[in-house]
C-alpha positions as semicolon CSV with decimal commas, in nm:
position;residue;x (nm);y (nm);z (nm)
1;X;12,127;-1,065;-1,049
2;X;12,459;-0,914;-1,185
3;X;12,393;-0,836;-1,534
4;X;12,734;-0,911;-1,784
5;X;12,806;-0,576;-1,982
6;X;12,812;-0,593;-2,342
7;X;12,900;-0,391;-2,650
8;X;12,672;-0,144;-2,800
9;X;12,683;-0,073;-3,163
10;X;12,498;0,222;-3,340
11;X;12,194;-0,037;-3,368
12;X;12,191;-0,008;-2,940
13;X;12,236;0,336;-2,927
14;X;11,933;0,388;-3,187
15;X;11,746;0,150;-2,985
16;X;11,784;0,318;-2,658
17;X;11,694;0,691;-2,863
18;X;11,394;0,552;-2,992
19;X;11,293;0,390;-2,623
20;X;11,383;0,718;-2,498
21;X;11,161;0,912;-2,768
22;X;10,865;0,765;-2,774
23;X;10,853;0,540;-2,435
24;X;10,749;0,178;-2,337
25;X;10,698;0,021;-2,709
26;X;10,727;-0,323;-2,869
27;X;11,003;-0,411;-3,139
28;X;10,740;-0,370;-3,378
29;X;10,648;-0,013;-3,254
30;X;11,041;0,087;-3,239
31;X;11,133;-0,055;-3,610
32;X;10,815;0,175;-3,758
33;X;10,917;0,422;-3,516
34;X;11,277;0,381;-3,660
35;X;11,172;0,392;-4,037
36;X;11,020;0,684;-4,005
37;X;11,310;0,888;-3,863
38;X;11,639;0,709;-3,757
39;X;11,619;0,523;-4,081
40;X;11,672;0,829;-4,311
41;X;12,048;0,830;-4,172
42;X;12,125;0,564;-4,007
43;X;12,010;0,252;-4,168
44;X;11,940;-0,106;-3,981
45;X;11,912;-0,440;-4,075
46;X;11,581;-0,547;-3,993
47;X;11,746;-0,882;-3,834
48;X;11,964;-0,671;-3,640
49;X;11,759;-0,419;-3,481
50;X;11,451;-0,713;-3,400
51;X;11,737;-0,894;-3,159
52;X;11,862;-0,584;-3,033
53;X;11,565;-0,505;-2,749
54;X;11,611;-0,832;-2,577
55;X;12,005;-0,822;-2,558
56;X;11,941;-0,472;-2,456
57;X;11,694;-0,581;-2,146
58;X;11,900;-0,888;-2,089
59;X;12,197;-0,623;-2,003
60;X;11,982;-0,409;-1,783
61;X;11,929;-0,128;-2,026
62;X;11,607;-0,172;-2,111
63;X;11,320;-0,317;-1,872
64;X;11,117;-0,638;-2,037
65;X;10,723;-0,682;-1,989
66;X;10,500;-0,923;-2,176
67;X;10,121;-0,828;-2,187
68;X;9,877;-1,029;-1,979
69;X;9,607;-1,072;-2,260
70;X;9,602;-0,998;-2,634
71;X;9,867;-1,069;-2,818
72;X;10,106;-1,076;-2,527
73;X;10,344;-0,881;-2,709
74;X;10,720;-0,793;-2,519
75;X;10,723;-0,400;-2,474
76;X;11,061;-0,263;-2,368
77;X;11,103;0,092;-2,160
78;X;11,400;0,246;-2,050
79;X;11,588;0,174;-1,760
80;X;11,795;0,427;-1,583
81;X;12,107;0,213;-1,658
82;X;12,002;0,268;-2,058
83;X;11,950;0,633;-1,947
84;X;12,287;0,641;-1,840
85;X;12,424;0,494;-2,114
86;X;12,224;0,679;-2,385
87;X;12,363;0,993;-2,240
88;X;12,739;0,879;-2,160
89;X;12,728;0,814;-2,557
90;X;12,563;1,120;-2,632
91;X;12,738;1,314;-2,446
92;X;13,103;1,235;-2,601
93;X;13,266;1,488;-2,821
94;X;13,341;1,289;-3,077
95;X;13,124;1,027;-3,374
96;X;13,305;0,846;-3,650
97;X;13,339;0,993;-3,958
98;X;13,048;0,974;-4,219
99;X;13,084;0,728;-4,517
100;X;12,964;0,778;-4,810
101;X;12,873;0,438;-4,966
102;X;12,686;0,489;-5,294
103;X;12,628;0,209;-5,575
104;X;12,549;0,502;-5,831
105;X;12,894;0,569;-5,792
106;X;13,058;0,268;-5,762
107;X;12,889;0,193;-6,076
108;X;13,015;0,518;-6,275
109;X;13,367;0,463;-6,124
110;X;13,325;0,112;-6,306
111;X;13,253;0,300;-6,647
112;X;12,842;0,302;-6,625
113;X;12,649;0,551;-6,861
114;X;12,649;0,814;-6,592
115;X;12,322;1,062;-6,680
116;X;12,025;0,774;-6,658
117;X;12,206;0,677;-6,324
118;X;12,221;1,060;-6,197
119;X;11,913;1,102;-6,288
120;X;11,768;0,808;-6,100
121;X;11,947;0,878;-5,813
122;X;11,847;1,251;-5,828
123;X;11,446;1,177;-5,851
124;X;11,504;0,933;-5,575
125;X;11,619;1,219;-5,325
126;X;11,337;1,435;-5,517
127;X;11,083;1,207;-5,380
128;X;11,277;1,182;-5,043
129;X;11,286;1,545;-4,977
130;X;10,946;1,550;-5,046
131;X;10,862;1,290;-4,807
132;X;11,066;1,472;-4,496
133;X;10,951;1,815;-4,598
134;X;10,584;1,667;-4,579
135;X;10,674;1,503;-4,211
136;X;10,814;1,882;-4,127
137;X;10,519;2,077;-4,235
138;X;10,257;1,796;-4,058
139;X;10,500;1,693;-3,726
140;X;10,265;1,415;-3,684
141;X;10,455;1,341;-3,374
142;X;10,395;1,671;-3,260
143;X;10,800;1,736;-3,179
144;X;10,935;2,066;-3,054
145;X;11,088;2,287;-3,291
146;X;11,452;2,267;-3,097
147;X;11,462;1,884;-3,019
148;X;11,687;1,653;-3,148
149;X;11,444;1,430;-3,345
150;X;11,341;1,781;-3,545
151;X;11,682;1,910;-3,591
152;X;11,781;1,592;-3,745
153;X;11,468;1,564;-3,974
154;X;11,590;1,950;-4,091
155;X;11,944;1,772;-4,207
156;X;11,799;1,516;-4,376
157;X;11,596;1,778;-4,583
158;X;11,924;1,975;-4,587
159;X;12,085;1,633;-4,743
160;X;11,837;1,577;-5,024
161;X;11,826;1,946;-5,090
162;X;12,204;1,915;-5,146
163;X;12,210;1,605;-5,304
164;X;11,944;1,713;-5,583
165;X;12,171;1,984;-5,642
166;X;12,496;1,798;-5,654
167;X;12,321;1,519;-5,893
168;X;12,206;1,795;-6,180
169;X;12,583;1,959;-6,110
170;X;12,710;1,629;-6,260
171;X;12,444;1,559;-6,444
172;X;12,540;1,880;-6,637
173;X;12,936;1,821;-6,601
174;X;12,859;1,444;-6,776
175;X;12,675;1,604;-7,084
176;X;12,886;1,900;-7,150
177;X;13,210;1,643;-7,162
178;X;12,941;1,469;-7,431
């Protein structure tokens, strides 16, 4: 059966990582799997990444099995063609530029009493950081201290680390200027 290609977004490319992580796995399994790590930097629509496994398998990039008792749940696993594909995408030199897209901001841009919103925003990446430093110091998933999945969990504690420090910078900018 020739298979029609189609597009893949960020969503299929996150998709295919996660398949490629943590193996066969049903949508369910991949979107926990995906709010515990993807999540922290690239962020999904829950509608989005539910429909994504099935156009994925119906494009030959990720093999479709439905259990024969239980639940009879659809688990997905990775094809070679989603191999292929993974790593043609991973393998390019290039990624868009990041955006920042911040309603804290766009809020003090629109004239917003800046220090309870810096301060909101800087005890949410308090609580953030310590949420990734807690995953880095238990690696409940047991990852390798060189693979990709850790590397990125170390920028995201980078981020917050930065972030916290960038909030009380302006924090401290907004009540000097009084």
């Amino acid at each position: 059966m020739e298979r029609k290609p189609i597009r893949l977004s960020g969503t299929s490319y996150a998709v295919l990582a996660l398949v490629a992580e943590i193996g066969e796995a049903t949508p369910y399994d991949l979107k926990q799997a995906l709010t515990e790590s993807i999540e922290n930097f690239w962020p999904v629509p829950h509608t989005t990444f539910y429909a994504e496994p099935a156009r994925l398998a119906a494009a030959g990039l990720l093999s479709e099995r439905q259990e024969q008792h239980g639940r009879r749940r659809k688990l997905y696993a990775l094809t070679d063609a989603g191999r292929e594909a993974l790593a043609r995408w991973a393998g390019t030199g290039s990624a868009t530029p990041p955006q920042i897209r911040d309603e804290t901001l766009l809020k003090i841009f629109a004239g917003a009493d800046p220090l309870p919103l810096l301060r909101q925003r800087r005890d949410w990446h308090v609580a953030k950081l310590a949420e990734l430093q807690t995953l880095h110091d238990d690696n409940p998933w047991g990852l390798a201290e060189d693979s990709g999945p850790r590397k990125t969990l170390l920028a995201g504690i980078d981020f917050h680390r930065l972030s916290i420090d960038a909030m009380e910078r302006y924090m401290a900018a907004f009540d000097a200027a009084g």
